[in-house]
CSV table of C-alpha atoms in Angstrom, one decimal:
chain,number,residue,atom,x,y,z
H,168,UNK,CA,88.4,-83.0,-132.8
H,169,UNK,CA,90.8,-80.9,-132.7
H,170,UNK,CA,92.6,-79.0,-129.3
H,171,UNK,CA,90.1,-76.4,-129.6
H,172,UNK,CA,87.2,-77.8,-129.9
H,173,UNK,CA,85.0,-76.8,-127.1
H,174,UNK,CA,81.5,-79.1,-128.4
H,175,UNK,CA,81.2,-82.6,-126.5
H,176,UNK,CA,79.4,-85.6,-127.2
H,177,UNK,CA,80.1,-85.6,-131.0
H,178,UNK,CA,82.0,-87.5,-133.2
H,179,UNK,CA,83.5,-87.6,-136.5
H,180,UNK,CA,81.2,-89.3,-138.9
H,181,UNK,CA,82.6,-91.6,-141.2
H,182,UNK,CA,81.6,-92.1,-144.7
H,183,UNK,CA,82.5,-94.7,-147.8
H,184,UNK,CA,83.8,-92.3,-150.1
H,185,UNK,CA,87.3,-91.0,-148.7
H,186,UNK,CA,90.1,-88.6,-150.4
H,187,UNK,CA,91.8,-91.7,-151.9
H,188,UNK,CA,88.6,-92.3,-154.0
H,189,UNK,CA,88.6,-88.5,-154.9
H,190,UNK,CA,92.0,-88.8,-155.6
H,191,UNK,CA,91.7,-91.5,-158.4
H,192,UNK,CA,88.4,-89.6,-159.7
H,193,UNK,CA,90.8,-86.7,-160.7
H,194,UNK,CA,93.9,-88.3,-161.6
H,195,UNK,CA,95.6,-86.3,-159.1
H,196,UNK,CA,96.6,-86.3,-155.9
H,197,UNK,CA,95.2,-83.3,-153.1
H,198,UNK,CA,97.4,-80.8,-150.6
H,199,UNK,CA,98.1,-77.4,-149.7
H,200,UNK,CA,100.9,-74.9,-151.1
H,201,UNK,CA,101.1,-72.3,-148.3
H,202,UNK,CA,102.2,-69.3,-149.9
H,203,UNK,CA,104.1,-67.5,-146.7
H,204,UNK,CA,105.7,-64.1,-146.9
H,205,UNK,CA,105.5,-60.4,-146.7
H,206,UNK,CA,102.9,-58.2,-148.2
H,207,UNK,CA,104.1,-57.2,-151.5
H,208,UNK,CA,106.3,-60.2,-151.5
H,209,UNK,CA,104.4,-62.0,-154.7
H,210,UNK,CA,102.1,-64.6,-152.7
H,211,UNK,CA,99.1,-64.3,-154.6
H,212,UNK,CA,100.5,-63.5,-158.1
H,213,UNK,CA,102.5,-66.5,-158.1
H,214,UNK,CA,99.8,-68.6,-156.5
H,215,UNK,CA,97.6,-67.3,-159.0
H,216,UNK,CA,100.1,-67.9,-162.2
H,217,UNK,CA,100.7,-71.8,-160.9
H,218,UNK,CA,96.6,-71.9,-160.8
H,219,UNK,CA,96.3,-71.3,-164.1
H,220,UNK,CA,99.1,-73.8,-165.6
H,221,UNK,CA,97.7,-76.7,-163.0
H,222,UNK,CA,94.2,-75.5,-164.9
H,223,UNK,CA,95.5,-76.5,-168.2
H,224,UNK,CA,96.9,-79.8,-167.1
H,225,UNK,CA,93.4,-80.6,-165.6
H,226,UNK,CA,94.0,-80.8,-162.5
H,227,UNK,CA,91.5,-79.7,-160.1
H,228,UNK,CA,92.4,-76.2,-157.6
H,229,UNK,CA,91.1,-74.0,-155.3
H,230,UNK,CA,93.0,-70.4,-154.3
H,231,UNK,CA,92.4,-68.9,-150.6
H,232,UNK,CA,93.7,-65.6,-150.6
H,233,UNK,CA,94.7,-63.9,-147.5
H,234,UNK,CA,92.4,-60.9,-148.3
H,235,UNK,CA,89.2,-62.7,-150.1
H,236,UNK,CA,88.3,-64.7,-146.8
H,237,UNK,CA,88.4,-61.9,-144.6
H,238,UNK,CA,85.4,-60.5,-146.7
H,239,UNK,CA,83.5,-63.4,-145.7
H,240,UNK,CA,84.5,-66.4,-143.5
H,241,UNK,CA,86.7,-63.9,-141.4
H,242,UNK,CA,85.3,-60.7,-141.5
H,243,UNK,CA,84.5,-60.5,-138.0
H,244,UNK,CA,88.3,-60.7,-137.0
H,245,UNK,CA,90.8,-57.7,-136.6
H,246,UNK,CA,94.7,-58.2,-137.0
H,247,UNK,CA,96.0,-58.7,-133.5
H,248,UNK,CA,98.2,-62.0,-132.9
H,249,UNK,CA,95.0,-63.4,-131.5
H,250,UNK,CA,92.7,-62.6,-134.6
H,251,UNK,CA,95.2,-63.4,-136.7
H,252,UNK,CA,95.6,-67.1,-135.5
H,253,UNK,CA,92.1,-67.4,-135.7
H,254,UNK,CA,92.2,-66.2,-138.9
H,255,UNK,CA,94.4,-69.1,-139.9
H,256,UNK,CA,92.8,-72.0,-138.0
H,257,UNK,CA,89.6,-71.2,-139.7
H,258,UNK,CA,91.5,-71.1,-143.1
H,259,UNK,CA,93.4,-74.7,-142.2
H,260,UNK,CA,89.8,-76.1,-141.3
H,261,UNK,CA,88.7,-75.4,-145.0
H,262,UNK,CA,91.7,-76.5,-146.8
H,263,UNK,CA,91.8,-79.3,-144.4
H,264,UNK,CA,87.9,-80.0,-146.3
H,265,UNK,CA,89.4,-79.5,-149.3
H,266,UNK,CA,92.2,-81.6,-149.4
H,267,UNK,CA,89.3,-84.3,-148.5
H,268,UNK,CA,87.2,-83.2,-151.5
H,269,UNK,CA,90.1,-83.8,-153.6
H,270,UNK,CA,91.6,-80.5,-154.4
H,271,UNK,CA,95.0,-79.0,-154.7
H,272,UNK,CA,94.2,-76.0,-152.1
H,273,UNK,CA,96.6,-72.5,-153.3
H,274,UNK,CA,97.0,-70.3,-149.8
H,275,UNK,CA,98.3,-67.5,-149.8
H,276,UNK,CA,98.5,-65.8,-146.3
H,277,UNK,CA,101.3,-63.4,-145.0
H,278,UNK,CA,101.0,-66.4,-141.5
H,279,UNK,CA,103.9,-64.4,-139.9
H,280,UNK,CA,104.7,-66.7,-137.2
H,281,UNK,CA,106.2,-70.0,-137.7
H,282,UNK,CA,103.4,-71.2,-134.6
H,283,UNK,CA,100.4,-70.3,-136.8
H,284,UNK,CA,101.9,-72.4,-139.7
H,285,UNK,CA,102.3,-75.5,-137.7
H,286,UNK,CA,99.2,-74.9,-136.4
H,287,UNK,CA,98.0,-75.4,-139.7
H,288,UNK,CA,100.3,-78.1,-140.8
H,289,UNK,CA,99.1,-80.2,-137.8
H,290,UNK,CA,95.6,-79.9,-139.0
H,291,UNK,CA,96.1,-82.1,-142.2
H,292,UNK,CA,97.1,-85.0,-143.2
H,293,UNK,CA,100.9,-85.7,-142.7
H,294,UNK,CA,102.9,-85.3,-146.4
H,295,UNK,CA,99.7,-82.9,-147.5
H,296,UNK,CA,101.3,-79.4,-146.5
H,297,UNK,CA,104.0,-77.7,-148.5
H,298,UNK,CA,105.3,-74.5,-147.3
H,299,UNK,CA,106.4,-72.1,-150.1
H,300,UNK,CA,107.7,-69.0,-148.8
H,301,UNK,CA,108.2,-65.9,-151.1
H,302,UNK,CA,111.4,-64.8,-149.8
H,303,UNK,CA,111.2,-61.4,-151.4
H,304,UNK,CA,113.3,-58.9,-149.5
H,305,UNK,CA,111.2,-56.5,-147.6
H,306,UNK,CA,113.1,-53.3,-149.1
H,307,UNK,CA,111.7,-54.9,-152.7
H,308,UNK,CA,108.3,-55.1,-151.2
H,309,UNK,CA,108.2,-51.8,-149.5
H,310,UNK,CA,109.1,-50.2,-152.9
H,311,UNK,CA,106.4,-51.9,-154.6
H,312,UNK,CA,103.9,-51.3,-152.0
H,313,UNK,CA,101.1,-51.8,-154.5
H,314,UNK,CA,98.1,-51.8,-152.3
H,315,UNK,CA,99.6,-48.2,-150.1
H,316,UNK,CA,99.9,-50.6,-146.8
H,317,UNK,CA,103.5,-49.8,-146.1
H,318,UNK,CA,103.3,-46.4,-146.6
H,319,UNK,CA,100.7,-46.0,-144.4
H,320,UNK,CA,102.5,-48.2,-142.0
H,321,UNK,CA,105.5,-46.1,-141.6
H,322,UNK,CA,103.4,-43.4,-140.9
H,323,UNK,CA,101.6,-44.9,-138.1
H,324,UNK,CA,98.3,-45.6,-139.8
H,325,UNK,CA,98.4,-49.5,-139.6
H,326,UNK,CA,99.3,-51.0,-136.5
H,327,UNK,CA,100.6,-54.1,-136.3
H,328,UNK,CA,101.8,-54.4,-139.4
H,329,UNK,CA,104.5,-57.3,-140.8
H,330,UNK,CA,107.8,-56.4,-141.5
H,331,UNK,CA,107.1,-52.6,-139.6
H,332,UNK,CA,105.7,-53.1,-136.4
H,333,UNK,CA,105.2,-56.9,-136.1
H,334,UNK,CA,108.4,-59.5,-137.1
H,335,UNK,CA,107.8,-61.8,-139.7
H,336,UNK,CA,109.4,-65.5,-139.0
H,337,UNK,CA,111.0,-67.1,-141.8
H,338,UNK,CA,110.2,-70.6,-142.4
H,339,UNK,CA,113.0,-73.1,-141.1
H,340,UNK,CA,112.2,-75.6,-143.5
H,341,UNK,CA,110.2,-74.6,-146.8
H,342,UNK,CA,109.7,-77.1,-149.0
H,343,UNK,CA,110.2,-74.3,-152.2
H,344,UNK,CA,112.0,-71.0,-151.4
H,345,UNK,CA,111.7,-68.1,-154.2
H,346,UNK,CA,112.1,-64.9,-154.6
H,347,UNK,CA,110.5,-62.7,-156.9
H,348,UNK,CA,113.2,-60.4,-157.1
H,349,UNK,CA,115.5,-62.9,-158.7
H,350,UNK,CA,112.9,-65.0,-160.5
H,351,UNK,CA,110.5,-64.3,-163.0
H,352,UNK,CA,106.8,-65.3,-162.9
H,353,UNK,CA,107.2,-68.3,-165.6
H,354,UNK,CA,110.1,-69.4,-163.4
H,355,UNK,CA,108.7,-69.6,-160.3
H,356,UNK,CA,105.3,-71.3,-162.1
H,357,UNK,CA,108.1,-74.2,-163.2
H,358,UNK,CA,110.1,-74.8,-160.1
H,359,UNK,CA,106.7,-74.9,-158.5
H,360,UNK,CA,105.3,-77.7,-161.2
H,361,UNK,CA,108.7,-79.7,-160.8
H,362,UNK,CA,108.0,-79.5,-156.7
H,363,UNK,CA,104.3,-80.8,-157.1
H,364,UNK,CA,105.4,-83.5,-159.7
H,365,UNK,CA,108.4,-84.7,-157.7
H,366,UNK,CA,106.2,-84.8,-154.5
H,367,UNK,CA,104.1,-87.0,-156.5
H,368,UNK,CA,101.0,-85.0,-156.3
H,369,UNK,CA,100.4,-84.6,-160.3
H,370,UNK,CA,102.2,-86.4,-163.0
């Protein structure tokens, strides 16, 4: 259980099959790449390039995407700091069930704060999170502004809004810095590869 689990009297049930098994089934190893960094900054693009060159080597993937799971699993939260924790504990729970099923979990989530990250790295295994943050410059996002958001942002529509309103806390640590300014798409896909193969997670 974790810290905020409020359900007694239960336990976690154990079974024969574990990741390890899973693990030799594929031929590769499970974690999650947290894509972290502004809106606009790449996340998803580049999560979505490396996706399809790990699909050609066979290995087995999953992409959560900041905005997908809030048409589903978190559609009933709103974007204050609150919500937007909770948005990311639910999203840690499922890659946390994913990295057990034997996947190599792709999230890409703006996380803003370096508390919600940890929050999430404390919910897996140890050696199973790798923070990638999309350093993009937020003057290079804002003049991509592909979905409107910053626009609207300076304008007062969106409140708290990342990089605007709301700081965004740069990672301390990240395992993989790029930006997508300086770095084209196939460049970031291969620094990305040469990170996963030298963690040891696919050959």
């Amino acid at each position: 259980m974790t810290e905020l689990s409020k359900a007694t009297h239960i336990q976690w049930q154990q079974y024969q099959i574990d990741a390890a098994a899973r693990a030799r089934l594929k031929g590769h190893q499970s974690a999650v790449l947290w894509f972290t960094g502004l809106s606009g900054s790449g996340k998803s693009t580049v999560a979505n390039a490396l996706e399809q060159a790990l699909l050609a080597r066979g290995v087995h993937t999953y992409l959560l995407d900041g905005d997908n799971v809030r048409h589903g699993l978190c559609a009933d939260l709103g974007f204050s700091e609150a919500d937007r924790r909770e948005n990311l504990r639910r999203v840690g729970a499922v890659a946390g069930l994913m990295v057990d099923a034997g996947l190599l979990v792709l999230s890409a989530f703006i996380s803003p704060l370096r508390e919600q990250r940890e929050l999430v790295k404390s919910m897996l295994p140890p050696g199973k999170f790798l923070e990638i943050y999309i350093a993009t410059p937020l003057e290079v996002c804002e003049q991509r502004d592909v979905k409107g958001l910053y626009k609207k942002a300076r304008a007062g529509e969106i409140a708290n809004f990342t990089g605007i309103s709301d700081p965004y806390e740069a990672p301390l640590a990240a395992d993989l810095v790029l930006n997508t300014a300086q770095s084209s798409l196939e460049q970031s896909v291969d620094k990305l590869l040469a990170l996963l193969a030298n963690k040891g997670v696919i050959a």
